[in-house]
CSV table of C-alpha atoms in Angstrom, one decimal:
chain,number,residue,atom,x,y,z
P,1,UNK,CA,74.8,-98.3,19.8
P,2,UNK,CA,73.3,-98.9,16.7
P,3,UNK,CA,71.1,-96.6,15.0
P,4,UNK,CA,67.8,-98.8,15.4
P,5,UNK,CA,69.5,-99.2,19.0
P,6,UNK,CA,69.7,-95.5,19.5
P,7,UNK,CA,66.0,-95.2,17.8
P,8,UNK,CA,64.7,-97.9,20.7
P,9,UNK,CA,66.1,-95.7,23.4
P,10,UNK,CA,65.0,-92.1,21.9
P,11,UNK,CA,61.1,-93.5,21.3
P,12,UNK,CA,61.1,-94.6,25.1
P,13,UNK,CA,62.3,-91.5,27.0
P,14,UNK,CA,60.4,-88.5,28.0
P,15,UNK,CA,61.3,-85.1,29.1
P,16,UNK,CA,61.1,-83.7,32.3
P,17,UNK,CA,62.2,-80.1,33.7
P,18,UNK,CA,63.1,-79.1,37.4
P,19,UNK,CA,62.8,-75.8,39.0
P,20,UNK,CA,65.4,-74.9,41.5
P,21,UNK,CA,65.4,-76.9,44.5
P,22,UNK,CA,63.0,-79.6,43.5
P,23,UNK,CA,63.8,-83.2,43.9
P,24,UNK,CA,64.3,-85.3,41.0
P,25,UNK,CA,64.6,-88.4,43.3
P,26,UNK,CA,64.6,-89.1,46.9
P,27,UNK,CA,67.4,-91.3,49.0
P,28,UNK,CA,65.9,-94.7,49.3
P,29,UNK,CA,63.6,-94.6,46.5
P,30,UNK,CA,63.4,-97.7,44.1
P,31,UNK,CA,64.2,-96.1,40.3
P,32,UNK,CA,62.5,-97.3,37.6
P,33,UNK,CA,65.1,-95.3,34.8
P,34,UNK,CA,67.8,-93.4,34.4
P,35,UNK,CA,67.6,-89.6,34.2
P,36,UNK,CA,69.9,-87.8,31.9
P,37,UNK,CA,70.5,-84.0,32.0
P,38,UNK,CA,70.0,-81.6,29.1
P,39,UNK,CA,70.6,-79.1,30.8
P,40,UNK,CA,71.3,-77.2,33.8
P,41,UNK,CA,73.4,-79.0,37.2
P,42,UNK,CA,71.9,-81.4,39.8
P,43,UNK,CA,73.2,-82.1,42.7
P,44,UNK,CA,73.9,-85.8,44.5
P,45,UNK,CA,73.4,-86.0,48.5
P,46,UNK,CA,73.1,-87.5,51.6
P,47,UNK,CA,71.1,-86.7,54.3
P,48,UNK,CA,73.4,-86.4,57.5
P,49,UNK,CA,72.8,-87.7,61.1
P,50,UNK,CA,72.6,-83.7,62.1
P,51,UNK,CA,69.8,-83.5,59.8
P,52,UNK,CA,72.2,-81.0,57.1
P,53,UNK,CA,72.4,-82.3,53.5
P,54,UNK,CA,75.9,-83.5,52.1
P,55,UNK,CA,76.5,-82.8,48.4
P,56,UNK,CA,78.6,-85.9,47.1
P,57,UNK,CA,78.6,-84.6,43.5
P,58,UNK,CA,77.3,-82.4,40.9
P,59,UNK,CA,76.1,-83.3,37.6
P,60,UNK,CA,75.7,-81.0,34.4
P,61,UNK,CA,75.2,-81.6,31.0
P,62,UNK,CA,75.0,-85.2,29.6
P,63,UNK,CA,75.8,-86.9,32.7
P,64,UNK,CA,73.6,-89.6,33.8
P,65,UNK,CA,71.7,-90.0,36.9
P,66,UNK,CA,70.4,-93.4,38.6
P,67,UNK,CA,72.2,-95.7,36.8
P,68,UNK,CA,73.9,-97.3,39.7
P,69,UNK,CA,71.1,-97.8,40.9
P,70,UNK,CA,69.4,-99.6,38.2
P,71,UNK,CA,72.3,-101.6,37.6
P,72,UNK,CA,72.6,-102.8,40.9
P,73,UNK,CA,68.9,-103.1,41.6
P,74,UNK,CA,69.3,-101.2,45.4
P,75,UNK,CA,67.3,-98.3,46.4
P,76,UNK,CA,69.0,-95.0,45.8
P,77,UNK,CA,71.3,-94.4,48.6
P,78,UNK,CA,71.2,-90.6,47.8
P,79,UNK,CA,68.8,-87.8,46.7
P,80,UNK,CA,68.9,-86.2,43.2
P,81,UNK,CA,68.0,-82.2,43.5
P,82,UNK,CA,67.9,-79.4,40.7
P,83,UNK,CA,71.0,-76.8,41.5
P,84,UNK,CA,69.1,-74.7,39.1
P,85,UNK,CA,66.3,-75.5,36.4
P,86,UNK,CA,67.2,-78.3,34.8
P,87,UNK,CA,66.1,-80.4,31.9
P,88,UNK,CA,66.5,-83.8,31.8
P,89,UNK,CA,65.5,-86.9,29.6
P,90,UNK,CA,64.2,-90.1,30.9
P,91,UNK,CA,64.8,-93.9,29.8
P,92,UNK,CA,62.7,-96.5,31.6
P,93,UNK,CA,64.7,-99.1,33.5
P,94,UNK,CA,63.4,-102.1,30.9
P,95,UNK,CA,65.2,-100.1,27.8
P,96,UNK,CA,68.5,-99.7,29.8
P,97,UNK,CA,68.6,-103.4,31.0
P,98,UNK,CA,67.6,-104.2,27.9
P,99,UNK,CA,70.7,-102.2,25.9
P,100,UNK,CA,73.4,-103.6,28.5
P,101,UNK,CA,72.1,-107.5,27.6
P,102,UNK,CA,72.2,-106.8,24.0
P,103,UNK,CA,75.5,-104.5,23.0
P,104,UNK,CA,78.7,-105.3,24.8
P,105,UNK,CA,80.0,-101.7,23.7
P,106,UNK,CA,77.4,-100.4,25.5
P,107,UNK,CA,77.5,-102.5,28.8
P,108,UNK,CA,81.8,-101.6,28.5
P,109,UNK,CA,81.1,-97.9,28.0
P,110,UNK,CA,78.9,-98.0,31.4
P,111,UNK,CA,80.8,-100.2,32.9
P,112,UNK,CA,83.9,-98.1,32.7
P,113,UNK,CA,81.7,-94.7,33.4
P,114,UNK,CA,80.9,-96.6,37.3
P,115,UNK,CA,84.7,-97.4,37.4
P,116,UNK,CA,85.4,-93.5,36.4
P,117,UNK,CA,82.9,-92.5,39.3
P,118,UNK,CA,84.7,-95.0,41.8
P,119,UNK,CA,88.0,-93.2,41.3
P,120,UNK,CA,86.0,-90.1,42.0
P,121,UNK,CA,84.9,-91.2,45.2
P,122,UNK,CA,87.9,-92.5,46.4
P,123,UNK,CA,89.6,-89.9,45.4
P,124,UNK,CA,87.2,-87.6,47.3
P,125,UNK,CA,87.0,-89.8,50.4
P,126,UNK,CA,91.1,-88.9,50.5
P,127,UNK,CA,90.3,-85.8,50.0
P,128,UNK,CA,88.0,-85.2,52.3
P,129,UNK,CA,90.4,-87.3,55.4
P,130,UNK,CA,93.7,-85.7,54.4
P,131,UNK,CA,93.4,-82.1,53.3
P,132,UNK,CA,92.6,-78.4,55.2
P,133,UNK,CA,89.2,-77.0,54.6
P,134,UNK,CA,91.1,-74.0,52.4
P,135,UNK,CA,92.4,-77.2,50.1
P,136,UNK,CA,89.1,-78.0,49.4
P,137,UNK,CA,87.5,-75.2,48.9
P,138,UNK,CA,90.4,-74.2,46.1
P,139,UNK,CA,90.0,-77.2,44.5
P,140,UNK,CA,86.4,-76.9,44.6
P,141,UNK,CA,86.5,-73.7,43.0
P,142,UNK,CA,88.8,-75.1,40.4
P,143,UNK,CA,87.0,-77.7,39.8
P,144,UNK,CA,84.3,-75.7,39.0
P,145,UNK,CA,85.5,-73.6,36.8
P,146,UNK,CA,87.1,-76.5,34.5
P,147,UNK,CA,83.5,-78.5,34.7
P,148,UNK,CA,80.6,-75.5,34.3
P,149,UNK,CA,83.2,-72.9,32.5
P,150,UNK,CA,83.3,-68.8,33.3
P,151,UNK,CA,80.8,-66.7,32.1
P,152,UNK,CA,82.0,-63.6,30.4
P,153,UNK,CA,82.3,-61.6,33.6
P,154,UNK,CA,84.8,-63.9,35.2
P,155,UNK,CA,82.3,-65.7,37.4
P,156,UNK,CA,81.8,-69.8,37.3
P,157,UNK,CA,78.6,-70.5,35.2
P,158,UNK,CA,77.1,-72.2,38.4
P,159,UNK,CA,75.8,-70.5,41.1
P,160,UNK,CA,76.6,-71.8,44.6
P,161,UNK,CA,75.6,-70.6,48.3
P,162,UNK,CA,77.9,-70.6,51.2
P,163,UNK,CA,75.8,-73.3,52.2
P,164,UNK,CA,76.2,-75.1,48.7
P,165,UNK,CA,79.6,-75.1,49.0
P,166,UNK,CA,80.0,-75.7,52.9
P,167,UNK,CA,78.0,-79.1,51.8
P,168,UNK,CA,80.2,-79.6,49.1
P,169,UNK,CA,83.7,-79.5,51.0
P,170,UNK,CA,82.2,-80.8,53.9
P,171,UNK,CA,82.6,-78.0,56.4
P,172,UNK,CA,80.4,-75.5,58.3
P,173,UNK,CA,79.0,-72.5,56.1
P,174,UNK,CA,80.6,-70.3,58.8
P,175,UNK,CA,84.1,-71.9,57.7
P,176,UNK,CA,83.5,-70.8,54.3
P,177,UNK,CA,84.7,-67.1,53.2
C-alpha cells in the first residue's frame, strides 16, 4: 500500500479490547469490517449440533479476522472469541473494499492469504479424517509452540483448557491427558 493508502486505512480504524471469553463476533452475524489483533489469541468456532463449541483456528498477533466474510459478502459462518484479553484494531468494510478496488498488490496479498487459509483447512479436514486423537494432539502442541513461542519456564505462551484443546483436536475433554 502506499503511504497515503496506509494513512486512509490507519484514520478509519478504531481500537477495541476483549476480556477473556468475550465475543468479538457471533456465527451468522453480517460484518461490517475486519478485525485485526494487536495482541493477545482469538479463537475461530462453530457451534456443534450437541450444542459444544468447535475451535477451527486460533489467531494471534497481526492476523486478520472477518475478511472472508467481507469479501464474500455472507454472514459469518463462525464465532470470533477472546482466548485471552486481546487487543484488536478495526477497519470498516467501505475502506477494505475500497483498498482491494484500488491496489492490485493489495487485492493479490489477500487473495493469496484466503488461498494460504484454504490449504489450512484442507489440510486440517485430512487431518481430522485420517489421524489418532494422540496425532493431533502432538501436533497441536507443536503447533503451538512454533505459533505463540515458550515462555521462559518451558510452557507455550497460550494458555489452553482440556476443554480448549478437546475442541481444538476434535475429541472429548475426557480423551485428552
Amino acid at each position: 500500500m502506499t503511504k497515503e493508502e496506509l494513512k486512509q486505512v490507519s484514520d478509519s480504524k478504531t481500537s477495541l479490547g476483549y476480556k477473556r471469553g468475550d465475543i468479538i463476533f457471533d456465527e451468522g452475524e453480517l460484518l461490517n469490517g475486519v478485525y485485526c489483533i494487536r495482541s493477545g489469541v482469538c479463537k475461530l468456532v462453530k457451534l456443534n449440533s450437541n450444542g459444544k463449541d468447535q475451535t477451527v483456528k486460533l489467531l494471534g498477533k497481526g492476523e486478520l479476522i472477518g475478511q472472508r466474510s467481507i469479501i464474500s459478502e455472507e454472514r459469518t459462518n463462525l464465532s470470533a472469541v477472546a482466548l485471552n484479553d486481546v487487543e484488536l484494531c478495526y477497519v470498516p468494510k467501505d475502506q477494505i473494499l475500497n483498498s482491494l478496488h484500488v491496489n492490485k498488490d493489495f487485492s493479490f496479498d489477500v487473495l493469496q492469504h484466503l488461498a494460504q487459509n484454504l490449504r489450512q483447512a484442507e489440510d486440517d479436514l485430512i487431518d481430522m479424517a485420517q489421524k489418532s486423537v494422540k496425532q493431533r494432539l502432538a501436533e497441536t502442541i507443536i503447533t503451538l509452540k512454533n505459533d505463540f513461542g515458550v515462555a521462559d519456564d518451558g510452557s507455550i505462551n497460550v494458555v489452553l483448557t482440556r476443554d480448549d484443546y478437546a475442541s481444538i483436536i476434535g475429541t472429548a475433554t475426557e480423551s485428552v491427558i
